[in-house]
PDB file of C-alpha atoms in Angstrom:
ATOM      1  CA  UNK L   1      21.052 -17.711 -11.165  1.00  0.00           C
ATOM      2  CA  UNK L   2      18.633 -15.575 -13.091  1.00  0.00           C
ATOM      3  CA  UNK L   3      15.456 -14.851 -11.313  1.00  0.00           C
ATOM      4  CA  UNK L   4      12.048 -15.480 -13.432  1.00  0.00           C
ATOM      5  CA  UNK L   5       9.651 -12.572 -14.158  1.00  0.00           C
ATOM      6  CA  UNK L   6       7.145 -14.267 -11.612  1.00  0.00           C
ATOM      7  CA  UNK L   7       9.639 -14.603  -9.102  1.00  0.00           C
ATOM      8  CA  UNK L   8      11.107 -10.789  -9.705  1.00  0.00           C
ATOM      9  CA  UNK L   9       7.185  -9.723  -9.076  1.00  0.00           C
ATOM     10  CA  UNK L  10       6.569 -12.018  -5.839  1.00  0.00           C
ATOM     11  CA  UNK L  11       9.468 -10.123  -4.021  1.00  0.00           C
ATOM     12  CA  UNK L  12       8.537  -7.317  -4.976  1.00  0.00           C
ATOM     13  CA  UNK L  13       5.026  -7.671  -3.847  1.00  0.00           C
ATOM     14  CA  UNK L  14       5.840  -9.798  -0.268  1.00  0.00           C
ATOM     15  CA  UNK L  15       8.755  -6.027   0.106  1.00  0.00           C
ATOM     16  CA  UNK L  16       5.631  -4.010  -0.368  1.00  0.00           C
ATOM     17  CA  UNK L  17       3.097  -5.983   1.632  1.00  0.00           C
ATOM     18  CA  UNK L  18       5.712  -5.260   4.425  1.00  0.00           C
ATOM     19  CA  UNK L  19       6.403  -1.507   3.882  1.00  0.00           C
ATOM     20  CA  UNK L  20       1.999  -1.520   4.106  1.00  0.00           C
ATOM     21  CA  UNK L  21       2.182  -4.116   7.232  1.00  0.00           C
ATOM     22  CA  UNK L  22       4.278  -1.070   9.230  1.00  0.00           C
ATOM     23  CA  UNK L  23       2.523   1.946   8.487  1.00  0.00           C
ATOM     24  CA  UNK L  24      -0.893  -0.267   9.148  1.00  0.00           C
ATOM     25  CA  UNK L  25       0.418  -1.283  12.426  1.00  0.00           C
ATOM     26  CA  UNK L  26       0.773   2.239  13.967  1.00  0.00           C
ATOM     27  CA  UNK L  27      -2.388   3.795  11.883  1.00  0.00           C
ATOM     28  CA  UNK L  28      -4.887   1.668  10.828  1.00  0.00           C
ATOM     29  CA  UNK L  29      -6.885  -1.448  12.220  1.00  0.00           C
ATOM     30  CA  UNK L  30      -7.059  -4.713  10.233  1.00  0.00           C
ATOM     31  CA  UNK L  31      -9.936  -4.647   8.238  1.00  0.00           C
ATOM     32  CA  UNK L  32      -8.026  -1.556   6.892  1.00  0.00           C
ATOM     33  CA  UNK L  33      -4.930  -3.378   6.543  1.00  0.00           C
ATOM     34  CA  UNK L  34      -6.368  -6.218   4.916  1.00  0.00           C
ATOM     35  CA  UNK L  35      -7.518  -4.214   2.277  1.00  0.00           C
ATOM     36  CA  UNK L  36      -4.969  -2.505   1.524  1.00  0.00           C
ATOM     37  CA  UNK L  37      -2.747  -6.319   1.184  1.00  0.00           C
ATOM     38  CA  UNK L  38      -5.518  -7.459  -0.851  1.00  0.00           C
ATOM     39  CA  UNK L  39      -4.697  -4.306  -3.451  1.00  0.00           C
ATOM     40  CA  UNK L  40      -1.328  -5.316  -3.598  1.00  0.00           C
ATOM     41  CA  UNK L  41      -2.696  -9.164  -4.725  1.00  0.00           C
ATOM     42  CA  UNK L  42      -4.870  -8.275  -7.133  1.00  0.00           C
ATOM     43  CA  UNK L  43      -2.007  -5.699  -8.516  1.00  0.00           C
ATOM     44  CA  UNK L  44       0.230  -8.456  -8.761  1.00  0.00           C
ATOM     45  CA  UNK L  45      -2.314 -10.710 -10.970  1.00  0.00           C
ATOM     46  CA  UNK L  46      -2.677  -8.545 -13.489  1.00  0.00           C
ATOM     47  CA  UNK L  47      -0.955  -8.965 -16.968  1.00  0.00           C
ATOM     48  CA  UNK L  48       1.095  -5.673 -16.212  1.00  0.00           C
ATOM     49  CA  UNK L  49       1.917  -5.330 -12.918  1.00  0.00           C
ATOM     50  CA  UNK L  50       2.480  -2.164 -12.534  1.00  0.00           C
ATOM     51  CA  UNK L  51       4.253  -2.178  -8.810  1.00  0.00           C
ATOM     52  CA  UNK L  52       7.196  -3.525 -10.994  1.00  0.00           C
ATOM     53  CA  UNK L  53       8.308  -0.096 -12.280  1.00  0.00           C
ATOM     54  CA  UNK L  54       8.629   3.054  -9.961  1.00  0.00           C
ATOM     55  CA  UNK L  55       9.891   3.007  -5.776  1.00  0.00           C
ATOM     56  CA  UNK L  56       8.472   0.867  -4.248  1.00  0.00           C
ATOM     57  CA  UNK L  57       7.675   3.382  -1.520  1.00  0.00           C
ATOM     58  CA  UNK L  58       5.818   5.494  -4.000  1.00  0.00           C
ATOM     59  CA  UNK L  59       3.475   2.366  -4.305  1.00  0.00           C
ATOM     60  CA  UNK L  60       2.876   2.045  -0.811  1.00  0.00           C
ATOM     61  CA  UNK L  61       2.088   5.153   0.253  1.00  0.00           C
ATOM     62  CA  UNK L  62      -0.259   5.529  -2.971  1.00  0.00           C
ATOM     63  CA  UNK L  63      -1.896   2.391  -1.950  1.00  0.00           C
ATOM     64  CA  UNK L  64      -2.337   3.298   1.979  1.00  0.00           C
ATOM     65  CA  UNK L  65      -3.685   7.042   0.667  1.00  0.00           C
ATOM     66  CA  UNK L  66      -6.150   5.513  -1.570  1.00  0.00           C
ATOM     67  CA  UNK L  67      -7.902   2.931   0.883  1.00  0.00           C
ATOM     68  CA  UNK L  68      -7.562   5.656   3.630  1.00  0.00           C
ATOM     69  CA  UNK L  69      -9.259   8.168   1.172  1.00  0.00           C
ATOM     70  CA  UNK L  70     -11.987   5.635   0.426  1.00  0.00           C
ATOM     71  CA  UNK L  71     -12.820   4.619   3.730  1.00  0.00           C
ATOM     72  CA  UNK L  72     -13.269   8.383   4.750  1.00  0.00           C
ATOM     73  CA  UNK L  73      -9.663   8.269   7.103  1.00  0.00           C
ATOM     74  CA  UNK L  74      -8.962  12.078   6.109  1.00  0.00           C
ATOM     75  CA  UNK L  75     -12.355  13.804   7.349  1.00  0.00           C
ATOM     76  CA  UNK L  76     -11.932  15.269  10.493  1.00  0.00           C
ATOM     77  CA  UNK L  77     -15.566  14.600  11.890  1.00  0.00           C
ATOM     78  CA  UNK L  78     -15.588  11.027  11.891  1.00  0.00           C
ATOM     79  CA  UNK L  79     -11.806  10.079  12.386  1.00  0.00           C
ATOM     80  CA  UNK L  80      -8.906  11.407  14.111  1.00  0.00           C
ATOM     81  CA  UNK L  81      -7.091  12.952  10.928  1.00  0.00           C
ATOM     82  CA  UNK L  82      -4.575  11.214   8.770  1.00  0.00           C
ATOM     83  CA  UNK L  83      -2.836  13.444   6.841  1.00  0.00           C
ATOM     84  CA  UNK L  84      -1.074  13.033   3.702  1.00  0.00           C
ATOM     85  CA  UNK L  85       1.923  14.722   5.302  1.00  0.00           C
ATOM     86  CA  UNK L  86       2.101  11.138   7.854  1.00  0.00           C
ATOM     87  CA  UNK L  87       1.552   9.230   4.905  1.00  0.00           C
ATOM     88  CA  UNK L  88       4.595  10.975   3.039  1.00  0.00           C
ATOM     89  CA  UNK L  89       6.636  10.708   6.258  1.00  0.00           C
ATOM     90  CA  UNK L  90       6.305   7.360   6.840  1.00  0.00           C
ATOM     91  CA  UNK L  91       7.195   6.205   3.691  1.00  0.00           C
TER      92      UNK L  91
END
């Protein structure tokens, strides 16, 4: 049995809420986590989802590096550093 588009991009997305759900657990706190998840839902609404081409991986760590980057996680005065090297690691 064939999967549908829709059900193709719901795996997908639940796979890389999970892969975000790890690396949150060890570097972020919730709110940050949350955020990042929330990304990933309005990604998957769109009329191209564009999670659907490329590693998944790539996608994750692009998503975690741009909330991270937004919220200030990579400046050294206010935060203990997160590095794009972890990020890369991780993933």
């Amino acid at each position: 049995m064939k999967l549908s588009y829709d059900e193709k991009i719901k795996l997908k997305q639940e796979s890389l809420k999970r892969k975000i759900s790890a690396f949150s657990s060890y570097y972020f706190e919730k709110d940050i986590e949350m955020l990042c998840l929330k990304l990933v839902d309005i990604m998957s609404q769109q009329d191209h989802v564009m999670f659907m081409q490329g590693k998944l991986k790539n996608w994750a760590s692009a998503i975690v590096y741009l909330i991270a980057r937004l919220n200030y996680m990579f400046d050294n005065l206010i935060f203990e550093t997160l590095s794009y090297e972890d990020i890369e690691e991780f993933f």
